[in-house]
CSV table of C-alpha atoms in Angstrom, one decimal:
chain,number,residue,atom,x,y,z
A,1,MET,CA,-0.4,-9.0,19.5
A,2,ILE,CA,0.4,-8.9,15.8
A,3,GLY,CA,-2.0,-10.2,13.1
A,4,LYS,CA,-1.3,-10.8,9.4
A,5,GLN,CA,-3.7,-12.0,6.7
A,6,ILE,CA,-3.0,-13.6,3.3
A,7,LYS,CA,-5.5,-14.8,0.8
A,8,GLY,CA,-4.7,-17.5,-1.7
A,9,THR,CA,-6.1,-20.1,-4.1
A,10,GLY,CA,-4.8,-23.5,-2.9
A,11,PHE,CA,-5.5,-25.1,0.5
A,12,ARG,CA,-3.1,-28.0,0.1
A,13,GLY,CA,0.0,-25.8,-0.3
A,14,CYS,CA,-0.9,-23.6,2.7
A,15,LEU,CA,-1.6,-26.6,4.9
A,16,ASN,CA,1.6,-28.3,3.9
A,17,TYR,CA,3.4,-25.2,5.0
A,18,VAL,CA,1.8,-24.6,8.4
A,19,LEU,CA,1.7,-28.3,9.4
A,20,GLY,CA,5.2,-29.0,8.0
A,21,LYS,CA,7.0,-26.8,10.4
A,22,LYS,CA,9.1,-28.3,13.2
A,23,ASP,CA,7.0,-28.6,16.4
A,24,ALA,CA,3.8,-27.6,14.5
A,25,ALA,CA,0.7,-28.8,16.3
A,26,LEU,CA,-2.9,-28.8,15.1
A,27,ILE,CA,-4.8,-27.7,18.3
A,28,GLY,CA,-8.3,-27.2,17.0
A,29,GLY,CA,-10.8,-25.5,14.8
A,30,THR,CA,-14.1,-26.6,13.2
A,31,MET,CA,-12.8,-29.5,11.2
A,32,CYS,CA,-12.2,-33.3,11.7
A,33,GLY,CA,-9.1,-33.9,9.6
A,34,GLN,CA,-5.7,-34.2,11.2
A,35,THR,CA,-3.3,-34.2,8.2
A,36,PRO,CA,-2.8,-31.8,5.3
A,37,GLU,CA,-4.3,-34.4,3.0
A,38,GLU,CA,-7.4,-34.9,5.2
A,39,LEU,CA,-8.0,-31.2,5.8
A,40,ALA,CA,-7.6,-30.3,2.1
A,41,ALA,CA,-10.1,-33.0,1.2
A,42,GLU,CA,-12.5,-31.6,3.8
A,43,PHE,CA,-12.1,-28.0,2.5
A,44,ALA,CA,-12.7,-29.3,-1.0
A,45,ILE,CA,-16.2,-30.5,-0.1
A,46,ALA,CA,-17.3,-27.0,0.9
A,47,ARG,CA,-15.5,-25.5,-2.0
A,48,GLN,CA,-18.0,-27.3,-4.3
A,49,LEU,CA,-20.6,-24.8,-3.1
A,50,ARG,CA,-18.7,-22.0,-4.9
A,51,PRO,CA,-16.7,-23.8,-7.6
A,52,ASN,CA,-15.9,-20.5,-9.5
A,53,LEU,CA,-14.4,-18.7,-6.5
A,54,LYS,CA,-10.7,-18.6,-7.1
A,55,VAL,CA,-9.5,-16.9,-3.9
A,56,ALA,CA,-11.0,-19.2,-1.4
A,57,VAL,CA,-8.2,-19.5,1.2
A,58,PHE,CA,-7.9,-17.2,4.2
A,59,HIS,CA,-4.6,-17.6,6.1
A,60,ALA,CA,-4.2,-15.5,9.3
A,61,THR,CA,-1.2,-15.5,11.7
A,62,LEU,CA,-1.6,-14.2,15.3
A,63,SER,CA,1.5,-13.8,17.5
A,64,VAL,CA,2.1,-12.4,21.0
A,65,ASP,CA,5.0,-10.5,22.4
A,66,SER,CA,8.2,-12.5,23.1
A,67,THR,CA,7.7,-12.0,26.9
A,68,GLU,CA,4.3,-13.8,26.8
A,69,LYS,CA,4.2,-17.6,26.5
A,70,LEU,CA,0.9,-19.2,25.8
A,71,GLU,CA,2.1,-22.6,24.5
A,72,ASP,CA,3.3,-24.4,27.5
A,73,SER,CA,0.2,-26.3,28.6
A,74,GLU,CA,-3.1,-27.7,27.4
A,75,GLU,CA,-4.8,-24.8,29.3
A,76,ASN,CA,-2.9,-22.3,27.2
A,77,ASP,CA,-3.8,-24.2,24.1
A,78,GLN,CA,-7.4,-23.7,25.1
A,79,ARG,CA,-6.7,-20.0,25.5
A,80,TRP,CA,-5.2,-19.8,22.0
A,81,LEU,CA,-8.3,-21.5,20.7
A,82,ALA,CA,-10.6,-19.0,22.4
A,83,ILE,CA,-8.6,-16.2,20.9
A,84,ALA,CA,-8.8,-17.8,17.5
A,85,ALA,CA,-12.6,-18.3,17.8
A,86,ASN,CA,-13.2,-14.7,18.9
A,87,TYR,CA,-10.9,-13.4,16.1
A,88,MET,CA,-12.7,-15.5,13.5
A,89,LYS,CA,-16.1,-14.4,14.7
A,90,ALA,CA,-15.2,-10.8,14.5
A,91,MET,CA,-13.8,-11.3,11.0
A,92,GLU,CA,-17.2,-12.9,10.1
A,93,PHE,CA,-15.9,-16.4,9.7
A,94,ASP,CA,-18.3,-17.9,12.3
A,95,ASN,CA,-20.0,-20.1,9.8
A,96,ASN,CA,-16.8,-21.4,8.0
A,97,GLN,CA,-14.3,-24.2,8.1
A,98,TYR,CA,-11.0,-23.4,9.8
A,99,ALA,CA,-8.1,-25.1,11.4
A,100,VAL,CA,-5.8,-23.7,14.1
A,101,VAL,CA,-2.1,-24.7,14.1
A,102,LYS,CA,0.3,-23.6,16.8
A,103,HIS,CA,4.0,-22.9,16.1
A,104,SER,CA,6.9,-22.6,18.6
A,105,ASP,CA,9.7,-22.0,16.2
A,106,THR,CA,10.3,-18.3,16.9
A,107,GLU,CA,10.6,-16.2,20.0
A,108,HIS,CA,7.0,-15.0,19.4
A,109,ASP,CA,4.5,-17.7,20.2
A,110,HIS,CA,2.0,-17.7,17.4
A,111,ILE,CA,-0.8,-19.6,15.7
A,112,HIS,CA,-1.8,-20.0,12.1
A,113,ILE,CA,-5.5,-20.1,11.1
A,114,VAL,CA,-6.3,-21.7,7.7
A,115,ALA,CA,-9.9,-21.0,6.8
A,116,SER,CA,-12.2,-21.2,3.8
A,117,ARG,CA,-13.9,-17.9,2.7
A,118,ILE,CA,-16.8,-20.1,1.6
A,119,CYS,CA,-19.5,-20.2,4.3
A,120,LEU,CA,-21.3,-23.4,5.0
A,121,ASP,CA,-24.5,-21.9,3.6
A,122,GLY,CA,-22.8,-21.1,0.3
A,123,GLY,CA,-22.1,-17.5,1.0
A,124,VAL,CA,-18.6,-15.9,0.8
A,125,VAL,CA,-17.0,-13.8,3.5
A,126,ASP,CA,-16.5,-10.2,2.3
A,127,ASP,CA,-12.8,-9.3,2.6
A,128,SER,CA,-13.1,-5.7,1.7
A,129,TRP,CA,-10.9,-3.6,4.1
A,130,ASP,CA,-10.2,-6.7,6.2
A,131,TYR,CA,-6.8,-5.3,7.3
A,132,TYR,CA,-8.5,-2.5,9.2
A,133,LYS,CA,-11.1,-4.9,10.6
A,134,SER,CA,-8.3,-7.2,11.8
A,135,GLN,CA,-6.4,-4.4,13.5
A,136,GLU,CA,-9.5,-3.3,15.4
A,137,THR,CA,-10.2,-6.9,16.4
A,138,ILE,CA,-6.7,-7.4,17.6
A,139,ARG,CA,-6.8,-4.3,19.8
A,140,GLN,CA,-10.0,-5.6,21.4
A,141,LEU,CA,-8.5,-9.1,21.9
A,142,GLU,CA,-5.5,-7.5,23.6
A,143,ARG,CA,-7.9,-5.8,26.1
A,144,ASN,CA,-10.0,-8.9,26.6
A,145,TYR,CA,-7.1,-11.2,27.3
A,146,LYS,CA,-4.7,-8.6,28.8
A,147,LEU,CA,-2.1,-9.1,26.2
A,148,GLU,CA,0.8,-6.7,25.4
A,149,THR,CA,0.3,-4.4,22.4
A,150,VAL,CA,3.0,-5.3,19.9
A,151,THR,CA,3.9,-2.9,17.1
A,152,PRO,CA,5.0,-4.6,13.9
A,153,SER,CA,8.6,-3.8,13.0
A,154,TRP,CA,7.6,-2.0,9.8
A,155,GLU,CA,5.4,0.4,11.9
A,156,THR,CA,8.0,1.4,14.4
A,157,ASP,CA,9.4,4.9,14.1
A,158,LYS,CA,13.0,3.7,14.8
A,159,ARG,CA,14.4,0.4,13.6
A,160,ALA,CA,15.8,-1.6,16.5
A,161,GLN,CA,19.4,-2.6,16.6
A,162,THR,CA,20.2,-6.0,15.1
A,163,THR,CA,21.8,-8.8,17.0
A,164,GLY,CA,25.1,-8.1,15.3
A,165,GLU,CA,24.9,-4.4,16.3
A,166,HIS,CA,24.2,-5.4,19.9
A,167,ARG,CA,27.3,-7.7,19.9
A,168,GLN,CA,29.5,-5.0,18.3
A,169,LEU,CA,28.5,-2.4,20.9
A,170,LYS,CA,29.0,-4.9,23.8
A,171,SER,CA,32.4,-6.3,22.6
A,172,LYS,CA,34.0,-3.2,21.0
A,173,GLY,CA,32.0,-0.4,22.4
A,174,ASN,CA,31.3,0.9,18.9
A,175,LYS,CA,27.9,2.0,17.6
A,176,SER,CA,26.9,0.9,14.2
A,177,VAL,CA,26.5,3.5,11.5
A,178,ARG,CA,22.7,3.0,11.7
A,179,VAL,CA,22.6,3.8,15.4
A,180,GLN,CA,25.0,6.7,14.9
A,181,LEU,CA,22.8,8.2,12.3
A,182,GLN,CA,19.6,7.7,14.4
A,183,ASP,CA,21.2,9.3,17.4
A,184,LEU,CA,22.6,12.2,15.4
A,185,ILE,CA,19.3,12.9,13.6
A,186,ASP,CA,17.4,12.7,17.0
A,187,GLU,CA,19.8,15.4,18.3
A,188,LEU,CA,19.7,17.7,15.3
A,189,THR,CA,15.9,17.8,15.2
A,190,GLN,CA,15.2,18.7,18.8
A,191,ASP,CA,14.4,22.3,17.9
A,192,ASN,CA,12.1,21.5,14.9
A,193,PRO,CA,14.3,22.8,12.1
A,194,SER,CA,13.2,23.3,8.5
A,195,MET,CA,14.1,20.6,6.0
A,196,PRO,CA,17.0,22.7,4.5
A,197,GLU,CA,18.3,23.5,8.0
A,198,PHE,CA,18.2,19.8,8.9
A,199,VAL,CA,20.1,18.8,5.7
A,200,GLU,CA,22.7,21.5,6.2
A,201,ARG,CA,23.3,20.4,9.8
A,202,LEU,CA,23.9,16.8,8.7
A,203,GLN,CA,26.3,18.0,6.1
A,204,GLN,CA,28.2,19.9,8.7
A,205,GLN,CA,28.5,16.7,10.7
A,206,GLY,CA,30.1,14.9,7.8
A,207,VAL,CA,26.9,13.1,6.6
A,208,GLU,CA,26.1,13.1,2.9
A,209,VAL,CA,22.4,13.5,2.3
A,210,GLN,CA,20.4,12.9,-0.9
A,211,VAL,CA,16.9,14.2,-1.2
A,212,GLY,CA,14.8,13.5,-4.3
A,213,LEU,CA,12.0,15.9,-5.1
A,214,THR,CA,9.6,16.1,-7.9
A,215,LEU,CA,8.3,19.2,-9.6
A,216,THR,CA,4.9,18.6,-8.0
A,217,GLY,CA,6.4,18.5,-4.5
A,218,PHE,CA,6.3,14.8,-3.9
A,219,SER,CA,9.4,13.4,-2.2
A,220,LYS,CA,11.2,10.5,-3.9
A,221,GLY,CA,13.0,9.8,-0.6
A,222,ILE,CA,15.9,10.7,1.6
A,223,SER,CA,19.1,8.8,2.2
A,224,TYR,CA,22.2,9.2,4.3
A,225,ASN,CA,25.9,8.3,3.8
A,226,LEU,CA,28.2,8.2,6.8
A,227,ASP,CA,31.7,6.7,6.7
A,228,GLU,CA,31.0,5.4,3.2
A,229,VAL,CA,27.9,3.4,4.5
A,230,ALA,CA,24.8,4.5,2.6
A,231,LEU,CA,21.4,3.9,4.3
A,232,SER,CA,17.9,5.0,3.2
A,233,GLY,CA,15.5,6.6,5.6
A,234,THR,CA,13.4,3.5,5.5
A,235,GLN,CA,16.4,1.4,6.7
A,236,LEU,CA,16.7,3.7,9.7
A,237,GLY,CA,13.0,3.6,10.6
A,238,LYS,CA,9.8,5.3,9.8
A,239,ALA,CA,10.8,8.5,11.7
A,240,TYR,CA,13.8,9.0,9.4
A,241,THR,CA,12.0,9.0,6.0
A,242,PHE,CA,11.2,12.3,4.3
A,243,SER,CA,7.6,12.2,5.6
A,244,GLY,CA,8.5,10.6,8.9
A,245,LEU,CA,10.9,13.5,9.7
A,246,GLN,CA,8.0,15.8,9.5
A,247,LYS,CA,5.5,13.6,11.3
A,248,TYR,CA,7.7,12.2,14.1
A,249,ARG,CA,10.7,14.5,14.4
A,250,GLY,CA,9.0,17.9,13.9
A,251,VAL,CA,11.0,18.9,10.8
A,252,THR,CA,9.0,21.5,8.9
A,253,TYR,CA,8.8,21.4,5.1
A,254,ASP,CA,7.1,23.8,2.7
A,255,GLN,CA,7.5,23.1,-1.0
A,256,GLY,CA,7.6,26.7,-2.2
A,257,ARG,CA,9.9,27.8,0.6
A,258,ASP,CA,12.3,24.9,0.7
A,259,ASN,CA,12.7,23.1,-2.6
A,260,ALA,CA,15.2,25.6,-4.2
A,261,LEU,CA,17.3,25.5,-1.0
A,262,ILE,CA,17.3,21.7,-0.8
A,263,GLU,CA,18.3,21.5,-4.5
A,264,ALA,CA,21.1,23.9,-3.9
A,265,LEU,CA,22.3,21.8,-0.9
A,266,MET,CA,22.2,18.7,-3.1
A,267,GLN,CA,24.3,20.0,-5.9
A,268,PRO,CA,27.8,19.6,-4.4
A,269,GLN,CA,27.0,16.1,-3.3
A,270,HIS,CA,25.4,14.9,-6.5
A,271,LEU,CA,28.6,13.7,-8.1
A,272,ALA,CA,30.1,12.3,-4.9
A,273,ASN,CA,27.2,10.0,-4.2
A,274,ALA,CA,25.1,8.9,-7.2
A,275,PRO,CA,21.5,7.8,-6.5
A,276,SER,CA,22.3,4.3,-7.7
A,277,GLU,CA,24.3,3.7,-4.5
A,278,THR,CA,21.2,4.2,-2.5
A,279,GLU,CA,19.1,2.0,-4.8
A,280,GLU,CA,21.6,-0.8,-4.5
A,281,ASN,CA,21.3,-0.8,-0.8
A,282,GLU,CA,17.5,-0.5,-0.7
A,283,LEU,CA,16.4,-2.8,-3.5
A,284,GLU,CA,17.4,-6.0,-5.3
A,285,SER,CA,19.0,-5.5,-8.7
A,286,SER,CA,15.7,-5.9,-10.6
A,287,GLU,CA,14.0,-3.5,-8.3
A,288,ALA,CA,16.8,-1.0,-8.8
A,289,GLU,CA,16.3,-1.1,-12.5
A,290,LEU,CA,12.6,-0.4,-12.1
A,291,ALA,CA,13.4,2.5,-9.7
A,292,ALA,CA,15.9,3.9,-12.2
A,293,THR,CA,13.3,3.7,-15.0
A,294,LEU,CA,10.7,5.5,-12.9
A,295,SER,CA,13.1,8.3,-11.9
A,296,ALA,CA,14.4,8.9,-15.4
A,297,THR,CA,15.8,12.3,-16.3
A,298,PRO,CA,13.5,14.8,-18.1
A,299,ALA,CA,12.9,13.9,-21.8
A,300,THR,CA,15.0,15.4,-24.6
A,301,PRO,CA,13.1,17.0,-27.5
A,302,ASN,CA,13.5,13.8,-29.6
A,303,GLU,CA,12.1,11.8,-26.7
A,304,LEU,CA,9.2,14.2,-26.3
A,305,GLU,CA,8.4,13.9,-30.0
A,306,LEU,CA,8.3,10.1,-29.6
A,307,GLN,CA,6.1,10.4,-26.5
A,308,LEU,CA,3.6,12.5,-28.3
A,309,SER,CA,3.5,10.0,-31.2
A,310,ILE,CA,2.5,7.1,-28.8
A,311,ARG,CA,-0.3,9.1,-27.2
A,312,PRO,CA,-3.5,9.4,-29.2
A,313,GLU,CA,-4.2,12.9,-30.5
A,314,PRO,CA,-7.0,14.7,-28.6
A,315,ASP,CA,-10.3,15.0,-30.5
A,316,GLU,CA,-12.4,17.6,-28.7
A,317,THR,CA,-15.4,17.0,-31.0
A,318,GLN,CA,-15.7,13.6,-29.3
A,319,TRP,CA,-15.3,14.7,-25.7
A,320,GLN,CA,-19.1,15.0,-24.9
A,321,LYS,CA,-19.7,11.5,-26.3
A,322,VAL,CA,-16.8,10.0,-24.3
A,323,ARG,CA,-17.9,12.0,-21.2
A,324,SER,CA,-21.4,10.7,-21.4
A,325,HIS,CA,-20.2,7.1,-21.9
A,326,LEU,CA,-18.0,7.2,-18.8
A,327,ALA,CA,-20.8,8.8,-16.7
A,328,VAL,CA,-23.5,6.3,-17.8
A,329,GLU,CA,-21.4,3.1,-18.0
A,330,TYR,CA,-19.2,3.6,-14.9
A,331,SER,CA,-21.3,6.1,-12.9
A,332,LEU,CA,-18.4,8.5,-12.7
A,333,PRO,CA,-19.7,12.0,-11.7
A,334,LEU,CA,-19.6,14.6,-14.5
A,335,GLU,CA,-18.0,17.0,-12.1
A,336,LEU,CA,-15.0,14.6,-11.6
A,337,LEU,CA,-14.7,13.9,-15.3
A,338,ASP,CA,-14.7,17.6,-16.1
A,339,LEU,CA,-12.0,18.2,-13.5
A,340,LEU,CA,-9.8,15.5,-15.0
A,341,HIS,CA,-10.4,16.9,-18.5
A,342,SER,CA,-9.5,20.4,-17.4
A,343,HIS,CA,-6.0,19.1,-16.3
A,344,SER,CA,-5.6,17.0,-19.5
A,345,TRP,CA,-5.5,13.8,-17.4
A,346,LEU,CA,-8.5,12.6,-19.4
A,347,TYR,CA,-9.5,13.4,-22.9
A,348,ALA,CA,-11.1,12.0,-26.0
A,349,GLY,CA,-9.0,10.3,-28.7
A,350,SER,CA,-11.2,9.5,-31.7
A,351,GLN,CA,-14.2,7.9,-29.9
A,352,LYS,CA,-12.2,6.5,-27.0
A,353,ALA,CA,-11.4,7.7,-23.5
A,354,VAL,CA,-7.7,8.4,-23.0
A,355,PHE,CA,-6.3,8.5,-19.4
A,356,THR,CA,-2.9,10.0,-19.2
A,357,GLY,CA,0.0,8.1,-17.6
A,358,ARG,CA,2.4,10.5,-16.1
A,359,THR,CA,5.4,10.7,-13.7
A,360,LEU,CA,5.1,12.2,-10.3
A,361,GLU,CA,6.7,15.3,-11.8
A,362,GLY,CA,3.6,15.6,-14.0
A,363,GLU,CA,5.3,14.6,-17.3
A,364,ALA,CA,2.8,12.9,-19.6
A,365,ARG,CA,4.5,9.7,-20.8
A,366,PHE,CA,1.8,7.5,-22.4
A,367,ALA,CA,-1.8,6.7,-22.2
A,368,PHE,CA,-4.3,4.2,-21.0
A,369,VAL,CA,-6.9,3.9,-23.8
A,370,LEU,CA,-10.4,2.7,-22.9
A,371,ASP,CA,-12.6,1.4,-25.7
A,372,GLU,CA,-16.4,1.2,-25.6
A,373,ARG,CA,-16.2,-2.5,-24.7
A,374,GLY,CA,-14.4,-1.7,-21.4
A,375,ASN,CA,-11.0,-2.9,-22.4
A,376,PHE,CA,-7.8,-0.9,-21.7
A,377,THR,CA,-4.9,-0.9,-24.1
A,378,THR,CA,-1.6,0.9,-23.9
A,379,THR,CA,1.2,1.5,-26.5
A,380,HIS,CA,4.5,2.6,-25.1
A,381,PRO,CA,8.2,1.7,-24.9
A,382,LEU,CA,9.1,0.4,-21.5
A,383,SER,CA,11.4,3.3,-20.8
A,384,PHE,CA,8.4,5.6,-20.9
A,385,GLU,CA,6.2,3.8,-18.3
A,386,ALA,CA,4.3,5.8,-15.7
A,387,PRO,CA,1.0,5.3,-13.8
A,388,PHE,CA,-2.2,7.1,-14.2
A,389,TRP,CA,-2.6,8.9,-10.9
A,390,VAL,CA,-4.6,11.5,-9.0
A,391,ALA,CA,-4.1,12.8,-5.5
A,392,THR,CA,-6.3,14.6,-3.0
A,393,THR,CA,-4.8,17.8,-1.7
A,394,GLY,CA,-2.5,17.9,1.3
A,395,GLU,CA,0.7,16.2,2.4
A,396,ILE,CA,0.3,12.7,1.0
A,397,GLU,CA,0.1,10.1,3.8
A,398,ARG,CA,-1.1,7.0,1.9
A,399,ALA,CA,-1.4,5.4,-1.5
A,400,VAL,CA,-4.0,3.1,-3.1
A,401,ILE,CA,-2.9,1.0,-6.1
A,402,ALA,CA,-5.5,-0.3,-8.5
A,403,CYS,CA,-5.3,-2.1,-11.9
A,404,ASN,CA,-6.5,0.7,-14.1
A,405,PRO,CA,-7.7,4.3,-14.0
A,406,ILE,CA,-11.4,3.4,-13.7
A,407,GLU,CA,-10.7,1.3,-10.6
A,408,ALA,CA,-8.5,4.0,-9.1
A,409,LEU,CA,-11.2,6.7,-9.5
A,410,SER,CA,-13.9,4.4,-8.2
A,411,ILE,CA,-11.9,3.8,-5.0
A,412,LEU,CA,-11.4,7.5,-4.6
A,413,LEU,CA,-15.1,8.1,-4.9
A,414,ILE,CA,-15.9,5.2,-2.5
A,415,GLU,CA,-13.6,6.7,0.1
A,416,GLN,CA,-14.9,10.2,-0.3
A,417,GLU,CA,-18.4,8.8,0.0
A,418,ASN,CA,-17.6,6.9,3.3
A,419,SER,CA,-15.2,9.2,5.0
A,420,ALA,CA,-15.1,13.0,5.4
A,421,THR,CA,-11.7,12.7,7.1
A,422,ALA,CA,-9.7,10.4,4.8
A,423,PRO,CA,-6.0,11.3,4.7
A,424,ALA,CA,-4.5,12.9,1.7
A,425,THR,CA,-4.1,10.0,-0.7
A,426,LEU,CA,-2.4,9.2,-4.0
A,427,TYR,CA,-4.6,6.9,-6.1
A,428,LEU,CA,-2.7,5.0,-8.9
A,429,GLY,CA,-3.9,2.9,-11.8
A,430,ILE,CA,-1.2,0.7,-13.3
A,431,GLU,CA,-0.8,-1.9,-16.0
A,432,ARG,CA,2.4,-3.4,-14.7
A,433,ALA,CA,4.3,-3.1,-11.4
A,434,SER,CA,7.3,-1.4,-13.0
A,435,GLN,CA,5.1,1.7,-13.3
A,436,LEU,CA,5.1,2.2,-9.5
A,437,PRO,CA,7.1,5.0,-8.0
A,438,ILE,CA,8.8,2.6,-5.6
A,439,GLU,CA,11.0,5.1,-3.6
A,440,PHE,CA,8.1,7.5,-3.0
A,441,LEU,CA,5.7,4.6,-1.9
A,442,GLN,CA,8.3,3.3,0.5
A,443,GLU,CA,8.3,6.6,2.3
A,444,LEU,CA,4.5,6.4,3.1
A,445,ASP,CA,3.1,4.9,6.3
A,446,ASN,CA,0.2,3.2,4.5
A,447,VAL,CA,0.1,1.6,1.0
A,448,ILE,CA,-2.8,-0.5,-0.1
A,449,ILE,CA,-2.7,-2.8,-3.1
A,450,ALA,CA,-6.4,-2.9,-4.1
A,451,ILE,CA,-6.1,-5.7,-6.7
A,452,ALA,CA,-7.4,-9.3,-6.5
A,453,GLU,CA,-4.8,-11.3,-4.5
A,454,ASN,CA,-4.5,-14.1,-7.2
A,455,SER,CA,-3.6,-11.5,-9.8
A,456,GLN,CA,0.0,-11.7,-11.1
A,457,LEU,CA,0.0,-7.9,-11.1
A,458,ALA,CA,-0.8,-7.8,-7.3
A,459,ARG,CA,1.9,-10.3,-6.6
A,460,ASN,CA,4.4,-8.3,-8.6
A,461,ALA,CA,3.4,-5.1,-6.8
A,462,LEU,CA,3.7,-6.8,-3.4
A,463,ALA,CA,7.1,-8.2,-4.2
A,464,LEU,CA,8.3,-4.6,-4.7
A,465,LEU,CA,6.3,-3.3,-1.7
A,466,PRO,CA,6.4,-6.2,0.9
A,467,ASN,CA,4.9,-4.0,3.7
A,468,ALA,CA,1.9,-3.0,1.6
A,469,GLU,CA,-1.5,-4.4,2.5
A,470,LEU,CA,-3.7,-6.3,0.0
A,471,VAL,CA,-7.4,-5.6,-0.3
A,472,ASN,CA,-9.5,-8.0,-2.3
A,473,PRO,CA,-13.0,-7.0,-3.4
A,474,GLN,CA,-15.4,-9.7,-4.4
A,475,SER,CA,-16.2,-7.7,-7.5
A,476,SER,CA,-14.5,-4.7,-9.2
A,477,TRP,CA,-14.3,-1.4,-7.3
A,478,ASN,CA,-16.4,0.2,-10.0
A,479,ASP,CA,-19.2,-2.4,-9.5
A,480,ILE,CA,-19.0,-1.6,-5.8
A,481,TRP,CA,-19.2,2.1,-6.5
A,482,ILE,CA,-22.2,1.6,-8.8
A,483,GLN,CA,-24.0,-0.4,-6.1
A,484,LEU,CA,-23.4,2.4,-3.6
A,485,ILE,CA,-24.9,4.9,-6.0
A,486,GLU,CA,-28.0,2.7,-6.6
A,487,GLN,CA,-28.5,2.3,-2.8
A,488,GLU,CA,-28.2,6.0,-2.3
A,489,GLU,CA,-30.6,6.8,-5.1
A,490,GLN,CA,-33.2,4.5,-3.4
A,491,ASN,CA,-32.7,6.0,0.0
A,492,ILE,CA,-32.2,9.7,-0.6
A,493,LYS,CA,-35.0,12.0,-1.9
A,494,PRO,CA,-34.2,13.8,-5.2
A,495,ASN,CA,-34.1,17.3,-3.6
A,496,ASN,CA,-31.3,16.2,-1.2
A,497,GLN,CA,-27.9,17.3,-2.3
A,498,PRO,CA,-25.3,15.9,0.2
A,499,TYR,CA,-23.8,13.4,-2.3
A,500,LYS,CA,-23.5,16.0,-5.1
A,501,GLN,CA,-21.9,18.4,-2.7
A,502,ARG,CA,-19.3,15.9,-1.6
A,503,ILE,CA,-18.3,15.3,-5.2
A,504,GLN,CA,-18.0,19.0,-5.8
A,505,ASP,CA,-15.7,19.3,-2.8
A,506,ILE,CA,-13.1,16.9,-4.2
A,507,GLU,CA,-9.9,18.7,-4.8
A,508,LEU,CA,-7.1,16.9,-6.8
A,509,ASP,CA,-3.4,17.6,-7.2
């Protein structure tokens, strides 16, 4: 079974959508209304309990495998309702209004659940990390109801053939370029080659390969061109991206050993197959422009001079004051602040905290400036955009996107506090979605947009990364971090040091 969740601000529009589909049927829930108008009015009554809550709508979709049919009888409607009730209880919506609507317009039988996050006692359902909670709940429902496990298409390691590709193979006996590349890559990776060996083998088979690498070892992506058809690794499937080749196909990669060899192999092909060809296949025109901006060539001396002029000059005499302000106001550990300062990712400009925005190559492009009132400002030409970012050590497996550096660092600390085994993660703070390294993020298995769902910034980021997951805290991540610290201070004796030790153990790239 597959489950998806979306949060929103308006019940009427959501209800019009789910009940406006052909063959849509309202089969149950906890409400009396039967039409979008009646249900919206009923939701509005409970909404008066929390009039200032903007993101009040929870919209979940649950679908089963195409081989399973649950919609054919009243008995199966009751089964769907039981599944919905168990799902909502596990998601902590057992004291909330919700309506269940069944759709039969696709090959996968599915239901839509439209619910209010406002509890009938005036509380609000906490939606922090609800994606993970939903996945655990779905796995349990599959066991309880003996349902097939369905892997979402964006999580499969090999993209399935399209209907057109099936027809082409059946009628003409010809495999599509996508299938040819998948089969060839599967064959060439059987003996676990190194990344340069893998690239060279493909070139020998007439496949043009483009690999983008940054100076810090991050991959900007891999793409393939066969018979003048260019496809990105993402278009072939998760196992054919730069990181997927290592994880699923056993291709080995070591930055120090392989980067020079890969760059040498790329050189003859660079003029024959410009990066923009891949971008045009992978992104819409507006997205391609953003990707081109983010992968700009190294700055010329004149550009560097301009970059320096738009970043505040460091004032080391003010560092202790800024450091103390960040520690007191935002509960950021001194050890972490000193670590960021030692890398010049954080410094004092006049009496303000300056967080450096930089490319994945490590080039400082501009700055996020935090004043004492808690407001961030930036001054930069669009061509010099870049996020603030830090990454824990190791092969990056996931990314978490926040709306500013303080939020990004707070999430890092929360995750370090709650998990000793968190995967190597890239934490980004952005002002606008165009600062995102799109190609790199598309290579990752897991991308989290940790910005309130009603924010225009979150919507812009999700438009560029449609397979990312939204996480919506009730308050800022820094407020959540401060609450955790306060709880720990109340529960841990002063002579205990586990928290301090965890902070000291954080290693950043």
